[in-house]
Every structure is written in structure tokens, then in C-alpha cells.
CSV table of N, CA, C and O in Angstrom, one decimal:
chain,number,residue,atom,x,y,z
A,1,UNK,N,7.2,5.2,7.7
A,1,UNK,CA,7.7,4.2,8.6
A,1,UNK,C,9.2,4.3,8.7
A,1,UNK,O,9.7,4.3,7.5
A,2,UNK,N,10.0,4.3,9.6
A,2,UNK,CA,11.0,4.1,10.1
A,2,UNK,C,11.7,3.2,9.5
A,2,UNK,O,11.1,2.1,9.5
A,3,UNK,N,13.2,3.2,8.8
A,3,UNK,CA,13.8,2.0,8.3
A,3,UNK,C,13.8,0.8,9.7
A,3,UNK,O,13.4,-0.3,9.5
A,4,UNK,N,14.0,1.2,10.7
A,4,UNK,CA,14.1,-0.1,11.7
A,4,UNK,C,13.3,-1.2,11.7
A,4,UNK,O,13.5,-2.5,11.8
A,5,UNK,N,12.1,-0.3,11.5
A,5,UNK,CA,10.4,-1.3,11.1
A,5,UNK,C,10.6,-1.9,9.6
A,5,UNK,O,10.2,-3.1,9.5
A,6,UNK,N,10.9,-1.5,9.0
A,6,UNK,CA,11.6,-2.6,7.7
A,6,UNK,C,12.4,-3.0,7.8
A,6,UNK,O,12.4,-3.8,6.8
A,7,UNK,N,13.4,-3.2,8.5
A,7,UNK,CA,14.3,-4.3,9.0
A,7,UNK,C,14.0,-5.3,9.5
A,7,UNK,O,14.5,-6.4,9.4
A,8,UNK,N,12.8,-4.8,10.4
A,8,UNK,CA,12.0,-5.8,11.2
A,8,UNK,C,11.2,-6.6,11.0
A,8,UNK,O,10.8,-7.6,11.6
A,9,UNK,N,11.0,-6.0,9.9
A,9,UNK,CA,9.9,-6.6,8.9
A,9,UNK,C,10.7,-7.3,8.4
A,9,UNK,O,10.4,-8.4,8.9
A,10,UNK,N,11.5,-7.5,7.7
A,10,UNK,CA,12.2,-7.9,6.8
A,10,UNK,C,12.9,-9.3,7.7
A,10,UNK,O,13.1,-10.2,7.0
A,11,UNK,N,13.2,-9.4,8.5
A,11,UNK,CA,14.1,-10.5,9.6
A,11,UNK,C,12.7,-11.3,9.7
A,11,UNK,O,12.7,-12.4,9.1
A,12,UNK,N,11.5,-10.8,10.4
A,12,UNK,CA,10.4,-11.7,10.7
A,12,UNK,C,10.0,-12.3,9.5
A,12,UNK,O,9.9,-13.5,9.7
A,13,UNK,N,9.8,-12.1,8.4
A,13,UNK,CA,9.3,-12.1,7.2
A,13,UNK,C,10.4,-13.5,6.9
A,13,UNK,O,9.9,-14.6,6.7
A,14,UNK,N,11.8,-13.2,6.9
A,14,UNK,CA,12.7,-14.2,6.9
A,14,UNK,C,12.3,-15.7,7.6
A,14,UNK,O,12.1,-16.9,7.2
A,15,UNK,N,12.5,-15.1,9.1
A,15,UNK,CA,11.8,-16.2,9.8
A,15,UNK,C,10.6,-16.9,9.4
A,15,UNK,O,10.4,-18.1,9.7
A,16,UNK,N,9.9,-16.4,8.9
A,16,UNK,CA,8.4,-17.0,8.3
A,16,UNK,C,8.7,-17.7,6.9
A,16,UNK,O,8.4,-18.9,6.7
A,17,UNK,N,9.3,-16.9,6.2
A,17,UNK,CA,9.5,-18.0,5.0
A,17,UNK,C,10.4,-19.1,5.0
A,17,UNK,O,10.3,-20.1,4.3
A,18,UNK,N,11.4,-18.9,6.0
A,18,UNK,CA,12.6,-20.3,6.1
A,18,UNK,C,11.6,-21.6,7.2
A,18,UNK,O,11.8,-22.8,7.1
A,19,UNK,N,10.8,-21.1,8.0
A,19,UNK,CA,10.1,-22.1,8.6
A,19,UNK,C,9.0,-22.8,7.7
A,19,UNK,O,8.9,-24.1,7.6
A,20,UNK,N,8.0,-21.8,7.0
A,20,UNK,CA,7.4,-22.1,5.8
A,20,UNK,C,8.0,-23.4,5.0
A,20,UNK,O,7.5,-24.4,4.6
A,21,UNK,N,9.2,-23.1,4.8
A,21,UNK,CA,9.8,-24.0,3.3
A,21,UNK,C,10.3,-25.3,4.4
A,21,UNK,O,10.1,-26.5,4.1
A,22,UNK,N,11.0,-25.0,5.4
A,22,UNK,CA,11.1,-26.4,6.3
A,22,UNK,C,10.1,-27.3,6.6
A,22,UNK,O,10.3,-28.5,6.4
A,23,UNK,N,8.9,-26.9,7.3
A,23,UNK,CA,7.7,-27.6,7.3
A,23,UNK,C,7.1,-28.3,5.8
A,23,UNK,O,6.8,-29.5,5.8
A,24,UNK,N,7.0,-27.5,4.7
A,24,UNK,CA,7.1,-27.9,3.9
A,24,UNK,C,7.7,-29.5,3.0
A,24,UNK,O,7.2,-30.6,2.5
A,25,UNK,N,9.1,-28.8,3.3
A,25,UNK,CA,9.9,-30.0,3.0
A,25,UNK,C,9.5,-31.3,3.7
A,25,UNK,O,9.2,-32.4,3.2
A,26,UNK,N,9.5,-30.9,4.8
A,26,UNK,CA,8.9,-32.2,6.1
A,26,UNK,C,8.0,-33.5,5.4
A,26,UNK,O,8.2,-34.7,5.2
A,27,UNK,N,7.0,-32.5,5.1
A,27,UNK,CA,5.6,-33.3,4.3
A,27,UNK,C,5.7,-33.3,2.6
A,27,UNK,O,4.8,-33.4,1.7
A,28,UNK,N,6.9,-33.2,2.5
A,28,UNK,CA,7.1,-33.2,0.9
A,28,UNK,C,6.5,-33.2,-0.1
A,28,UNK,O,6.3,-34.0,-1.0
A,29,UNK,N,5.9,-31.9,0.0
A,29,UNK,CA,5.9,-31.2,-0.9
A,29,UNK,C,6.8,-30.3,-1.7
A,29,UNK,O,7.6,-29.5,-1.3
A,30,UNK,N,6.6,-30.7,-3.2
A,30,UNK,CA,7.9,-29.8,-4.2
A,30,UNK,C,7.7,-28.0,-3.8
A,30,UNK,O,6.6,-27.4,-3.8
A,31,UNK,N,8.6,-27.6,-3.6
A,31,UNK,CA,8.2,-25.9,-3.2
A,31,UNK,C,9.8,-25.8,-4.2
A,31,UNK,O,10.1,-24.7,-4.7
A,32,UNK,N,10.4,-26.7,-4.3
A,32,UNK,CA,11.8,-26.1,-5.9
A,32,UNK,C,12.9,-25.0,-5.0
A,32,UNK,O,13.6,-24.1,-5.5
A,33,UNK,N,12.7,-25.3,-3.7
A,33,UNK,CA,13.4,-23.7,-2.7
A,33,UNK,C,13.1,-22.4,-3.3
A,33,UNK,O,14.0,-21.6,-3.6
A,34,UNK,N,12.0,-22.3,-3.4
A,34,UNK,CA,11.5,-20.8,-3.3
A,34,UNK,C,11.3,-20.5,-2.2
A,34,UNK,O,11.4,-19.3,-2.1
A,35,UNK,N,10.9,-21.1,-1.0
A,35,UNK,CA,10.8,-20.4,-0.2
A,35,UNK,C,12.5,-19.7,0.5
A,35,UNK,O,12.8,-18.6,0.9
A,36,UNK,N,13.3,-20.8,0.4
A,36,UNK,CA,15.3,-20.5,0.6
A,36,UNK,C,15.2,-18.9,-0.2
A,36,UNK,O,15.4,-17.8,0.3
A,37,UNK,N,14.8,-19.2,-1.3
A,37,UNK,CA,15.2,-17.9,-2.4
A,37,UNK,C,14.8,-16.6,-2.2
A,37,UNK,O,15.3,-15.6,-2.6
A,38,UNK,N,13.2,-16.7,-1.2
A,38,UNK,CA,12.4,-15.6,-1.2
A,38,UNK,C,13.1,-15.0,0.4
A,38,UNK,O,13.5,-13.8,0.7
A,39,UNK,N,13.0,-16.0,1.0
A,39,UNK,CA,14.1,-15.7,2.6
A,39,UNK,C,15.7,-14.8,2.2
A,39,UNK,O,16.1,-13.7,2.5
A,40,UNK,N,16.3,-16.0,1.3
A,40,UNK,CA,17.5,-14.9,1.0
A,40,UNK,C,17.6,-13.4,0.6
A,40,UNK,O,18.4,-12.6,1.0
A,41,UNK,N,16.3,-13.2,-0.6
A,41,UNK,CA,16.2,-12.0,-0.6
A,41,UNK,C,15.6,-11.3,0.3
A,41,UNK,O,15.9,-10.1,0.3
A,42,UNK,N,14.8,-11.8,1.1
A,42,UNK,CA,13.9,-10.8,2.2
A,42,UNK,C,15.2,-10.3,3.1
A,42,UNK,O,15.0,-9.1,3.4
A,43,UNK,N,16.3,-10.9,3.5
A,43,UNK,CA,17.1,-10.8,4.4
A,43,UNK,C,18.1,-9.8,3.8
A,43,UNK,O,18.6,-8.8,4.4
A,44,UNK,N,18.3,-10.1,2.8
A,44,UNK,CA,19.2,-9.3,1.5
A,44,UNK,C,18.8,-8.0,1.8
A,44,UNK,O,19.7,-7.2,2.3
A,45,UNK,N,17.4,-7.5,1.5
A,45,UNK,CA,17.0,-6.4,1.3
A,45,UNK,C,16.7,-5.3,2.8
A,45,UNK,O,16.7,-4.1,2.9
A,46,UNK,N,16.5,-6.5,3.9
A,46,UNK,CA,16.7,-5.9,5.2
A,46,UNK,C,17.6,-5.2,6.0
A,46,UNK,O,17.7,-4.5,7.0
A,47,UNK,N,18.9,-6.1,4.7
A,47,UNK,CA,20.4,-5.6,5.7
A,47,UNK,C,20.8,-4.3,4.8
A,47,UNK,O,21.4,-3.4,5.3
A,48,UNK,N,20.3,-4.3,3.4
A,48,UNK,CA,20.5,-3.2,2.6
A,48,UNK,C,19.8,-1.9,3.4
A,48,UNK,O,20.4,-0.8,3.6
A,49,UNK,N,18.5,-2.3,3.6
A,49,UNK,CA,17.6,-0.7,4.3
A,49,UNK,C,18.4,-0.2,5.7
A,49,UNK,O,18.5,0.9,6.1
A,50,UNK,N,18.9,-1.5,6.2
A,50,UNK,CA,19.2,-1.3,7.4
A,50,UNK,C,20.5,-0.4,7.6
A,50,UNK,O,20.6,0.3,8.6
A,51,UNK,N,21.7,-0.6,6.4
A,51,UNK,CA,22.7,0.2,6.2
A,51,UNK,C,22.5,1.7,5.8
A,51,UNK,O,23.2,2.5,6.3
A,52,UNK,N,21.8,1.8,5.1
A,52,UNK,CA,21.4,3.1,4.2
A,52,UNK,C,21.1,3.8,5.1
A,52,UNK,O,20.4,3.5,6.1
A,53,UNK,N,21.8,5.2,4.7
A,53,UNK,CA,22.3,6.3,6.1
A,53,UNK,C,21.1,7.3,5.5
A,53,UNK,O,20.7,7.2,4.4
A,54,UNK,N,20.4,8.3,6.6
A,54,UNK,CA,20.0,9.4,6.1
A,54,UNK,C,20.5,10.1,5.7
A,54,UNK,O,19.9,11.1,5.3
């Protein structure tokens, strides 16, 4: 797979977990920001793949 498609992955994946933990919050339930945490790093690791040269 193509680093772009892990990038892409990695941004959608973001988008899914930051809406996850807001809905969440909404109906309050304790989630402790794991979902913030797991987004930061999903995003973290997307911009890492995304730099990394062949």
C-alpha cells in the first residue's frame, strides 16, 4: 500500500475518533479522553508516514 493510503487512513481514522469522543461526551459518558489521545496519535503518525521520503 502506498504511504498516501496511510495518510488517508490515518486523517479519516482521526476524523472518526474525534467525532466518536464528541458524541460521546454529548451523552456523557466517561471515555477519560481516549478518544482526544487516540486521534492525536492517529494524526501524529499520519503526518510522520506522510513525510518519510523513499
Amino acid at each position: 500500500m502506498d504511504s498516501k493510503w496511510w495518510v488517508l487512513l490515518g486523517v479519516v481514522l482521526t476524523g472518526i475518533l474525534l467525532a466518536a469522543e464528541t458524541v460521546l461526551k454529548v451523552l456523557s459518558v466517561p471515555t477519560y479522553n481516549a478518544g482526544y489521545i487516540l486521534a492525536a496519535v492517529s494524526f501524529l503518525g499520519a503526518m510522520i508516514i506522510g513525510t518519510r521520503r523513499k
